[in-house]
Short mmCIF file of C-alpha atoms and ligand atoms in Angstrom, two decimals:
data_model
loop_
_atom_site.label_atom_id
_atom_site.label_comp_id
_atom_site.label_asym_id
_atom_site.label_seq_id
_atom_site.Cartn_x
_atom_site.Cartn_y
_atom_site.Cartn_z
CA UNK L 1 0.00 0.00 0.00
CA UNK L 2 1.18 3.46 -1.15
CA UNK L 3 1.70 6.60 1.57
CA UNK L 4 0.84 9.57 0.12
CA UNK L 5 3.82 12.18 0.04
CA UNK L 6 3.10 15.15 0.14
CA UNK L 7 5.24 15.29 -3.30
CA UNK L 8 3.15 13.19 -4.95
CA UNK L 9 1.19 14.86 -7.70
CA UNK L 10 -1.86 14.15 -9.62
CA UNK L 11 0.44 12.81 -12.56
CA UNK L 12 1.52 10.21 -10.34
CA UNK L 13 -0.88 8.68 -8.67
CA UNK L 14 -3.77 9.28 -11.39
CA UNK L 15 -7.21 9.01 -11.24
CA UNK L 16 -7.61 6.03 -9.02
CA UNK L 17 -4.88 6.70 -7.26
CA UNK L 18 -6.75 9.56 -5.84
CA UNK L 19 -9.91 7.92 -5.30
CA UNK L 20 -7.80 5.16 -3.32
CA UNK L 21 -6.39 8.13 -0.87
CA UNK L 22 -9.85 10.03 -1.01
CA UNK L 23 -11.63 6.97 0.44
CA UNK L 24 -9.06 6.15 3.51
CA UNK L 25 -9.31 9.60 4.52
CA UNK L 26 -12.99 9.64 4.70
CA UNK L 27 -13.94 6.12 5.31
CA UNK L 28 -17.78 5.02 5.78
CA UNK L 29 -18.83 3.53 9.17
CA UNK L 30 -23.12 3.50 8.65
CA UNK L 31 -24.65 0.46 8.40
CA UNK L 32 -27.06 2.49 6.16
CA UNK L 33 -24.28 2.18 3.31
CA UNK L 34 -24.73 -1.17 1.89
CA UNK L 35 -21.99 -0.23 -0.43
CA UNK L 36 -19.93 2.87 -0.72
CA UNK L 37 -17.11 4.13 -3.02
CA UNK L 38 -15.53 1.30 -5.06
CA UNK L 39 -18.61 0.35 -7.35
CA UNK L 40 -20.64 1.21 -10.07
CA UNK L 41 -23.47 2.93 -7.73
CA UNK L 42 -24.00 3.38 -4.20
CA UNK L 43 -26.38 1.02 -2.37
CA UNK L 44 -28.33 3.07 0.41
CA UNK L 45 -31.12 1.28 2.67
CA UNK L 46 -32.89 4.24 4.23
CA UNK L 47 -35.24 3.96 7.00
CA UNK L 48 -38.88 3.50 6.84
CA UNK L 49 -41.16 6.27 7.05
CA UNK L 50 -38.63 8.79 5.92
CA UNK L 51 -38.79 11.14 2.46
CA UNK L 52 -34.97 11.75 0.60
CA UNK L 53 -33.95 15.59 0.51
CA UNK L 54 -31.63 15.99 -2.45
CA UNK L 55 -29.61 18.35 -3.62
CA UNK L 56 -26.91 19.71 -5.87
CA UNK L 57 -24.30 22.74 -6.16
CA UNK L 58 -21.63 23.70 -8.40
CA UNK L 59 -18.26 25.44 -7.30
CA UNK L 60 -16.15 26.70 -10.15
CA UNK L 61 -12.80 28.80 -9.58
CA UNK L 62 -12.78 32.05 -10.73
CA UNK L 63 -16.43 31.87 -9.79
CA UNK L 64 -17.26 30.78 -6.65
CA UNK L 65 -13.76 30.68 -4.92
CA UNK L 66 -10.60 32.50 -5.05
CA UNK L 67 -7.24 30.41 -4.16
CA UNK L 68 -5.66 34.06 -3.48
CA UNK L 69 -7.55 34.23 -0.64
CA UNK L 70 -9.22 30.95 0.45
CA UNK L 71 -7.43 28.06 1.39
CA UNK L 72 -7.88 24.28 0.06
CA UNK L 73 -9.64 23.67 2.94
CA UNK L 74 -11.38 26.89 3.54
CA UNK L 75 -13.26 26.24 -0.24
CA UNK L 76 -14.29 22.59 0.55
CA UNK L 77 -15.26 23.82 4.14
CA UNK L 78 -17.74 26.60 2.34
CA UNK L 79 -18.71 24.26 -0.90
CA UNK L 80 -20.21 21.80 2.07
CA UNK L 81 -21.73 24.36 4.02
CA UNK L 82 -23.61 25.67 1.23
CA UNK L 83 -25.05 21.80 0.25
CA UNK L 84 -25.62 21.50 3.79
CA UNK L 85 -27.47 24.63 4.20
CA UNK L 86 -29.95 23.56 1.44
CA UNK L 87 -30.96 20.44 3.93
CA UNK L 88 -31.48 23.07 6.71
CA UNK L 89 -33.83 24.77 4.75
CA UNK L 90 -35.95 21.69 4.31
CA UNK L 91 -35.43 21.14 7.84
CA UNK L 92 -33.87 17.65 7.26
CA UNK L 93 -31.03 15.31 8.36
CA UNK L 94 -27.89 15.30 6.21
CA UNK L 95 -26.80 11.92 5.57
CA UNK L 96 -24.80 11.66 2.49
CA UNK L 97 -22.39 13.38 0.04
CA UNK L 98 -21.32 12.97 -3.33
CA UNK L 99 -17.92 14.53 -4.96
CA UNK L 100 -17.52 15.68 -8.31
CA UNK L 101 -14.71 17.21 -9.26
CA UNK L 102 -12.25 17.93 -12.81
CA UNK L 103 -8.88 19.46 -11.55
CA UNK L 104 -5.98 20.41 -14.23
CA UNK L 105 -3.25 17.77 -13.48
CA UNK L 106 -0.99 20.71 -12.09
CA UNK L 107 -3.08 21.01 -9.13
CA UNK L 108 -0.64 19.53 -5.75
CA UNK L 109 -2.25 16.34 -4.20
CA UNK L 110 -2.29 17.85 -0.92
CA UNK L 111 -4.71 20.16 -2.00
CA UNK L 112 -7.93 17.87 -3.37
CA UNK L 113 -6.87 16.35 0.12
CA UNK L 114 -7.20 19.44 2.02
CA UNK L 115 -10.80 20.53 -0.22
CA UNK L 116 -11.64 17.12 0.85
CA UNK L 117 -10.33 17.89 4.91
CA UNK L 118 -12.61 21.04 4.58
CA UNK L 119 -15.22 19.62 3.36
CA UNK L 120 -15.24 16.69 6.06
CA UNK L 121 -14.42 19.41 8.71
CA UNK L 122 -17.90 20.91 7.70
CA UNK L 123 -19.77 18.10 7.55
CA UNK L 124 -18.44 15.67 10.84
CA UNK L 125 -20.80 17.53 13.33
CA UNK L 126 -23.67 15.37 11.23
CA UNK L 127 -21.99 12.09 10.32
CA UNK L 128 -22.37 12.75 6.72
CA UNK L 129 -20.78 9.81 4.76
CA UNK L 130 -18.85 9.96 1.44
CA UNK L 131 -20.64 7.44 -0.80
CA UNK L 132 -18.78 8.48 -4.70
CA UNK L 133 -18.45 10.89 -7.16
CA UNK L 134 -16.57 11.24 -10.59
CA UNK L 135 -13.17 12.89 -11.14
CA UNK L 136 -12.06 14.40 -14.59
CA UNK L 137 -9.45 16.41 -15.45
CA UNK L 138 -9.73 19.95 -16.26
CA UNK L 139 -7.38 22.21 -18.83
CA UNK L 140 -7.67 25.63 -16.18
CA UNK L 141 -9.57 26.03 -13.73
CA UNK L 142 -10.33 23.68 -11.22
CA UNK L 143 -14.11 22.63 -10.64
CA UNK L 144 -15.97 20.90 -7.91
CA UNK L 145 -19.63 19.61 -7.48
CA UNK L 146 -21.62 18.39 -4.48
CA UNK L 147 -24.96 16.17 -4.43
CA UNK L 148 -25.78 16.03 -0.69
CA UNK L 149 -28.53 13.85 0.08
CA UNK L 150 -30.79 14.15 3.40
CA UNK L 151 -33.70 12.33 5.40
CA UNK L 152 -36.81 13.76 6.66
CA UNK L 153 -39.88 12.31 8.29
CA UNK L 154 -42.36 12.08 5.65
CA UNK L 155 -44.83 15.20 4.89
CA UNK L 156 -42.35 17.62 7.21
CA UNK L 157 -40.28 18.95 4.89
CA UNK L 158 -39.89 22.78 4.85
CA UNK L 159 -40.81 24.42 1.52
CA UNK L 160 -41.27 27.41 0.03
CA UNK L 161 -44.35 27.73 -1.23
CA UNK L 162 -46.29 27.23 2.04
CA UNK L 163 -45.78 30.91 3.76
CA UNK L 164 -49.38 32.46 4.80
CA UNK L 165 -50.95 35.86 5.08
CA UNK L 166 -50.13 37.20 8.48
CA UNK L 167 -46.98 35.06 9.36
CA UNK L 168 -43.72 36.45 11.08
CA UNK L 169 -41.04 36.17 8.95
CA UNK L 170 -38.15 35.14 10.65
CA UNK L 171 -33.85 34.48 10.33
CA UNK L 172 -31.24 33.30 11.70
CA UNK L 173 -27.70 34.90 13.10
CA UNK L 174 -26.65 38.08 11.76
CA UNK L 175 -27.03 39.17 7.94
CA UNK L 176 -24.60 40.86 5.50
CA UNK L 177 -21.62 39.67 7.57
CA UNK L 178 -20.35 37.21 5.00
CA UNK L 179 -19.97 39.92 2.40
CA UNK L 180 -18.22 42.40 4.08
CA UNK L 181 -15.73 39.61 5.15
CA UNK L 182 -15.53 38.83 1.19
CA UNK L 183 -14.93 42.88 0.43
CA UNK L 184 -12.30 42.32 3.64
CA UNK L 185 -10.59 39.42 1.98
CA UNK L 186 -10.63 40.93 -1.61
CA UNK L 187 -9.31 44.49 -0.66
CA UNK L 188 -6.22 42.53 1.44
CA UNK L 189 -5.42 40.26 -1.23
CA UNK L 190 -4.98 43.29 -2.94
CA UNK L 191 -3.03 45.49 -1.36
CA UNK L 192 0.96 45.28 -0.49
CA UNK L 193 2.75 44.78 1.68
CA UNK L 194 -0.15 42.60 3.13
CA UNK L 195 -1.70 44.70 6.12
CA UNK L 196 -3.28 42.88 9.64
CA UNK L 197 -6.37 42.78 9.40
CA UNK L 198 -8.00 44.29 12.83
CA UNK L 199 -10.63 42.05 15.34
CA UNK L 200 -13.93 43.17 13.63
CA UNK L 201 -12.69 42.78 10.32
CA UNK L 202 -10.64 38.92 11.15
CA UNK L 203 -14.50 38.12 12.34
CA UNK L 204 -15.97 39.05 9.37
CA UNK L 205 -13.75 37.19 6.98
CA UNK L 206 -14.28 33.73 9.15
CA UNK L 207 -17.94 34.20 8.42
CA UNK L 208 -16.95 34.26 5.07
CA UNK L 209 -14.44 31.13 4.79
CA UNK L 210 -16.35 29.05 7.91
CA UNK L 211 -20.22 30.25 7.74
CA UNK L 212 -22.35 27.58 9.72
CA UNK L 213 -25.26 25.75 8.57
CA UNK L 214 -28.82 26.05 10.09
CA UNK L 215 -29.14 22.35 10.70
CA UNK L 216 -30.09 21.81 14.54
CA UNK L 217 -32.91 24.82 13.47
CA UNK L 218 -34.38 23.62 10.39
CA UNK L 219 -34.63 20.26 12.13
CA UNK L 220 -36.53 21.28 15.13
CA UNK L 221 -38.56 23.78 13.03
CA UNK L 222 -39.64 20.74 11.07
CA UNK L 223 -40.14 18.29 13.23
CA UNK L 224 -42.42 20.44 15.60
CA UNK L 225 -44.23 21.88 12.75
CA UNK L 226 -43.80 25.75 13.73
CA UNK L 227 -42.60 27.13 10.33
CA UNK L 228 -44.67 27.53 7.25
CA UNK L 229 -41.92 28.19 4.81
CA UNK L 230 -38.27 28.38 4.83
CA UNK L 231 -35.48 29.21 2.60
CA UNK L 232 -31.95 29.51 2.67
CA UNK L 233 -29.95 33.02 2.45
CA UNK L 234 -27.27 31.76 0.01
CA UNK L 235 -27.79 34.89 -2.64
CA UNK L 236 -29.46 37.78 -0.15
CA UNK L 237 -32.47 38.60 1.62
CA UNK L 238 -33.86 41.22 -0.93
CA UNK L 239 -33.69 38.34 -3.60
CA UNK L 240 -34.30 35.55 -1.39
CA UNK L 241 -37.39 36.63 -0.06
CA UNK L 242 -38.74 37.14 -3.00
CA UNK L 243 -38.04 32.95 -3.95
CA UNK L 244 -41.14 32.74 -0.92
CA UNK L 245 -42.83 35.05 -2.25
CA UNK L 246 -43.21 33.70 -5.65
CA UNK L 247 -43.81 30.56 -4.46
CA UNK L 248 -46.45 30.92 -1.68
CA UNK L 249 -48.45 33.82 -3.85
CA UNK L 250 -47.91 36.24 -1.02
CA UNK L 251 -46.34 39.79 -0.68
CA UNK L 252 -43.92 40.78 2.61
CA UNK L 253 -43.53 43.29 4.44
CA UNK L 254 -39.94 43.95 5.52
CA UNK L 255 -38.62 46.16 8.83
CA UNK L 256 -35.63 47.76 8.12
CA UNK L 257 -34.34 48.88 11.75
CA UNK L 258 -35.23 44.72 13.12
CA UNK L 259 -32.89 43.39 10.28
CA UNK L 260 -30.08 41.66 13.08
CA UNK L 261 -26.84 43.49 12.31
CA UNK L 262 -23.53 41.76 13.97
CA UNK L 263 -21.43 44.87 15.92
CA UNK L 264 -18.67 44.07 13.67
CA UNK L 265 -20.71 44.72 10.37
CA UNK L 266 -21.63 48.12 12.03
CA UNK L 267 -18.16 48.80 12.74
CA UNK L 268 -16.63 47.96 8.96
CA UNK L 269 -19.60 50.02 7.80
CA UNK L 270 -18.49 52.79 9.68
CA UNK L 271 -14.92 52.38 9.23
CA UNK L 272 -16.23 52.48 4.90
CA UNK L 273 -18.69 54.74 4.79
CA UNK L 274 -21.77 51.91 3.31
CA UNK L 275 -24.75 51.26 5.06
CA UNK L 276 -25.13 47.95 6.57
CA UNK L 277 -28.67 47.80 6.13
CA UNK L 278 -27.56 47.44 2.46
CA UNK L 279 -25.13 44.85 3.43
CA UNK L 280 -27.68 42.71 5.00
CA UNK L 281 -30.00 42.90 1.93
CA UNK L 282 -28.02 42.39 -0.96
CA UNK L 283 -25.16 40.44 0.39
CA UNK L 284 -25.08 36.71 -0.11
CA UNK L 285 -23.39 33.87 1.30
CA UNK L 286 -24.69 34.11 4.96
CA UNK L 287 -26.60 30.66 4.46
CA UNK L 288 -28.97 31.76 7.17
CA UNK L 289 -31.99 30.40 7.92
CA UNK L 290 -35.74 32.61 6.68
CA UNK L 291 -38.82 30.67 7.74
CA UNK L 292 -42.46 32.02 8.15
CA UNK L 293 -44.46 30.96 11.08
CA UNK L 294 -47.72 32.11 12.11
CA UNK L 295 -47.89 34.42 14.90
CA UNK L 296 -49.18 31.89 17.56
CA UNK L 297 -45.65 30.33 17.37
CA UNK L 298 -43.93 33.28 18.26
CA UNK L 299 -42.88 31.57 21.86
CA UNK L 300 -41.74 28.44 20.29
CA UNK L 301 -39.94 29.95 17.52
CA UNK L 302 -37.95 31.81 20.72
CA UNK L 303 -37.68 28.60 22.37
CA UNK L 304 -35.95 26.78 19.36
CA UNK L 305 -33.38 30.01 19.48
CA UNK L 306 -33.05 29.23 23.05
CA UNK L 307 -32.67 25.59 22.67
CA UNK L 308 -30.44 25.80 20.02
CA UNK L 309 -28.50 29.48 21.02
CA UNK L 310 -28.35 30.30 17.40
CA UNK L 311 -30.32 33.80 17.83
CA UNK L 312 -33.76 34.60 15.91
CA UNK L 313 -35.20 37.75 14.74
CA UNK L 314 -38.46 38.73 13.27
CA UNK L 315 -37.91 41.23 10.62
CA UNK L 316 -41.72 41.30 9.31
CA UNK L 317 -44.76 40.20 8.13
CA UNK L 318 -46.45 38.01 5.55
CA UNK L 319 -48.94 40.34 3.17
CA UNK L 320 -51.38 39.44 0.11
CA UNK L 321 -49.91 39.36 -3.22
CA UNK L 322 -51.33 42.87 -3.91
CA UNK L 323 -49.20 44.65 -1.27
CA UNK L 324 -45.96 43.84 -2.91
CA UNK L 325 -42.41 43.44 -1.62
CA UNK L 326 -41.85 46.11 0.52
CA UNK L 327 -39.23 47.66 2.83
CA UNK L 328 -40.78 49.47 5.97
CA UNK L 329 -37.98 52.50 7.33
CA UNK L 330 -38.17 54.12 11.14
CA UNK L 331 -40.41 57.05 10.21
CA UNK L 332 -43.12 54.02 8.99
CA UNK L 333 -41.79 55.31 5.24
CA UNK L 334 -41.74 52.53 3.17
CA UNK L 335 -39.74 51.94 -0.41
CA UNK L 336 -40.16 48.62 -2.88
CA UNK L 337 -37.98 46.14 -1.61
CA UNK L 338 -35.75 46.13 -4.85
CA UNK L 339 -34.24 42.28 -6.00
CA UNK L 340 -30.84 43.21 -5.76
CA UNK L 341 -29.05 40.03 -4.90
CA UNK L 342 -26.67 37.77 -6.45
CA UNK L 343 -27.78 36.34 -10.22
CA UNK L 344 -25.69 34.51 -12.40
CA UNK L 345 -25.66 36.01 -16.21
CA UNK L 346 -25.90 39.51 -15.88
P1 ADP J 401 -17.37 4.85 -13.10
O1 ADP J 401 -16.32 4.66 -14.13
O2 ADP J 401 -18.32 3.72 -12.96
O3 ADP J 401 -18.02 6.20 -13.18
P2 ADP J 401 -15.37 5.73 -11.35
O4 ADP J 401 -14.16 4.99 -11.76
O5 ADP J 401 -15.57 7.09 -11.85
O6 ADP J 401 -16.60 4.81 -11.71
O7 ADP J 401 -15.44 5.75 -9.77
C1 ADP J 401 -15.11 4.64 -9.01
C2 ADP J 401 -15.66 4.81 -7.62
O8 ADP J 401 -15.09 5.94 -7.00
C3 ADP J 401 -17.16 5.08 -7.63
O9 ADP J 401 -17.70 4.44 -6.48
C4 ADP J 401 -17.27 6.56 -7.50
O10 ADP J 401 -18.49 6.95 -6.87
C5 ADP J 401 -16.06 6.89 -6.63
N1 ADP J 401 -15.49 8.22 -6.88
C6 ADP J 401 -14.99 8.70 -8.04
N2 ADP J 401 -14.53 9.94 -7.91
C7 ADP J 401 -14.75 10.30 -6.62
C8 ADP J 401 -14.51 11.47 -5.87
N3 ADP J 401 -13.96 12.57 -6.39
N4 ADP J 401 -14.88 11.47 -4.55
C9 ADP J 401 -15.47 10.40 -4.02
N5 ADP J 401 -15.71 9.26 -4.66
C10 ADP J 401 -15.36 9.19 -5.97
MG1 MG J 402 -17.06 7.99 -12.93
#
C-alpha cells in the first residue's frame, strides 16, 4: 500500500490513485451504506417512514472561490456548508455526500486532500458519509460539485411555497456579515505589503471562509411543525425573499431597523462609509436560515433560538400578493424592496 507524500502529484498517482487516498481519509462507518465508493453505484437502505432531501451545487474557480484568498480547505469547508445549508432549509437530516470534481493535473495532491479535509471538517458535526463521485481532469480552472442527500420524516419537509398571510417572517444569526468579510478578503489580497487585518474585520472574513449551517434549526422547526416556509440566504435577503414570495403567492412586508446586524458589520460600515442595512439585503453567502411561522408560534420559535443558542429575529410580516415586496424605514416610510441580490448572467 502506497503513503501519500506530500510530493506526490496528480500525474503520479492518477485518477484512481486519488480515489484510493480520497476513500481512507474519509472512510464510511453506517450500516445504512450497503456499499460505498468502489462500485458502479452506491447502495443506500434508508429507514422507513422517511422522504430523501436531495440536492446539488456547483463550485467553479474564478467563480465561486478564489485560491488568493481561500485556502484548500477553507473552499471545501464553504462548498459543504452551502449543500448543507440547502438540507437546513428543508429542515432535514444530512446523511450523504457525493464529490464531483475535474482538476488540471498541475493542481498539488495535498490540496484535493485538504478541499476534501474542509469539506469533512464541515460536515463531521452530522456524520455525513462519502458514498462516490466522478473525477475528470480539467485544462484551467479547477471545478468541484456536491450532491448532498438528506432524510426527513415524511410530509415535514420545509418548503417554500407554504408561507401564509399574516406570518412572522423570521432568520437566523446576523445578515450581510459574509460579504463584508468577502470585500475584507478581496481588498487585502490586494493590497501590499499585506496589512493585519483588525478584530472586527478577522471576524468578518471567518464568516466568510467558515459560515455555519442552520441544521439543529431547520430540524426542530420541522419536526415540531412551527414554520410555514423556509429558505436559505445563500444569494441575499432582498432576492431571497422574493423565492417565498413567488412561491407561496404572497407579498412581505420587511422592517428595516429589526434586520439583526452583527457589531462588527456596524463597525466595517463605519470604518467604509456603506450602510449595513444594504449589506444585510443584498449580500449573499450568509446561508442563514428565513422561515415564516404564524404568529401563535412566536414563543416556540424563541424557544428553538433558546434551545439551540443560534439567535432569531423577526424582521416582518407576511402580506397578500397585492401589497408587494416592501421595505418598511423608522419614520413608517416605506420603499419597494428592490431584487438586488446575487444572479448569475448579468
Ligand atoms: P465509473 O467509471 O463507474 O463512473 P469511477 O471509476 O468514476 O466509476 O469511480 C469509481 C468509484 O469511485 C465510484 O464508487 C465513484 O463513486 C467513486 N469516486 C470517483 N470519484 C470520486 C470522488 N472525487 N470522490 C469520491 N468518490 C469518488
Ligand atoms: Mg465515474
Amino acid at each position: 500500500m502506497s503513503r501519500t507524500s506530500g510530493r506526490d502529484s496528480l500525474r503520479t498517482v492518477g485518477e484512481f490513485g486519488l480515489i484510493q487516498r480520497l476513500r481512507r481519509q474519509w472512510p464510511t462507518s453506517s450500516p445504512q451504506v450497503v456499499q460505498g465508493i468502489g462500485d458502479d453505484a452506491a447502495i443506500l437502505q434508508p429507514s422507513p417512514g422517511q422522504q430523501l432531501l436531495v440536492s446539488t451545487d456547483v463550485f467553479i474557480e474564478g467563480v465561486h472561490f478564489d485560491l488568493a484568498f481561500q485556502t484548500p480547505r477553507d473552499v471545501g469547508f464553504r462548498a459543504a456548508t452551502a449543500n448543507l445549508s440547502d438540507i437546513a432549509a428543508m429542515g432535514g437530516n444530512p446523511l450523504y455526500l457525493l464529490v464531483s470534481m475535474a482538476i488540471p493535473d498541475h493542481l498539488p495532491i495535498t490540496n484535493v486532500r485538504a478541499w476534501y479535509r474542509g469539506l469533512q471538517e464541515a460536515c463531521s458535526p452530522y456524520q455525513v458519509e462519502l458514498i462516490g463521485g466522478d473525477t475528470s481532469s480539467s485544462l484551467h480552472h479547477a471545478f468541484l460539485s456536491l450532491t448532498i442527500m438528506g432524510t426527513i420524516q415524511s410530509n415535514r419537509s420545509l418548503t417554500r411555497n407554504r408561507a401564509k398571510v399574516g406570518d412572522h417572517i423570521y432568520v437566523t444569526g446576523t445578515l450581510g456579515d459574509s460579504h463584508a468579510g468577502l470585500h475584507v478578503l478581496r481588498t487585502r489580497a490586494n493590497t501590499r505589503p499585506r496589512v493585519r487585518l483588525r478584530r472586527d474585520e478577522q471576524w468578518l472574513a471567518q464568516r466568510h471562509l467558515r459560515p455555519t449551517p442552520r441544521i439543529v434549526v431547520g430540524r426542530l422547526l420541522a419536526r415540531q411543525g412551527i414554520a410555514h416556509a423556509a429558505i436559505d440566504l445563500s444569494d441575499g435577503l432582498s432576492g431571497d425573499i422574493c423565492h417565498v414570495c413567488k412561491e407561496s403567492r404572497v407579498g412581505a412586508e420587511i422592517w428595516a431597523t429589526a434586520l439583526p446586524l452583527s457589531s462588527h458589520l456596524r463597525t466595517f460600515a463605519k470604518n467604509n462609509g456603506v450602510d449595513p442595512v444594504e449589506f444585510a439585503l443584498r449580500g449573499g453567502d450568509d446561508y442563514e436560515l428565513l422561515f415564516t411561522a404564524p404568529s401563535k408560534y412566536h414563543q416556540k420559535v424563541c424557544d428553538v433560538a433558546q434551545k439551540t443558542k443560534v439567535s432569531i429575529s423577526c424582521i416582518g410580516t407576511i402580506q397578500p400578493k397585492s401589497f408587494g415586496r416592501r421595505l418598511r424605514h423608522d419614520q413608517g416610510r416605506t420603499q419597494t424592496l428592490k431584487k438586488q441580490s446575487y444572479t448569475h448572467f448579468r
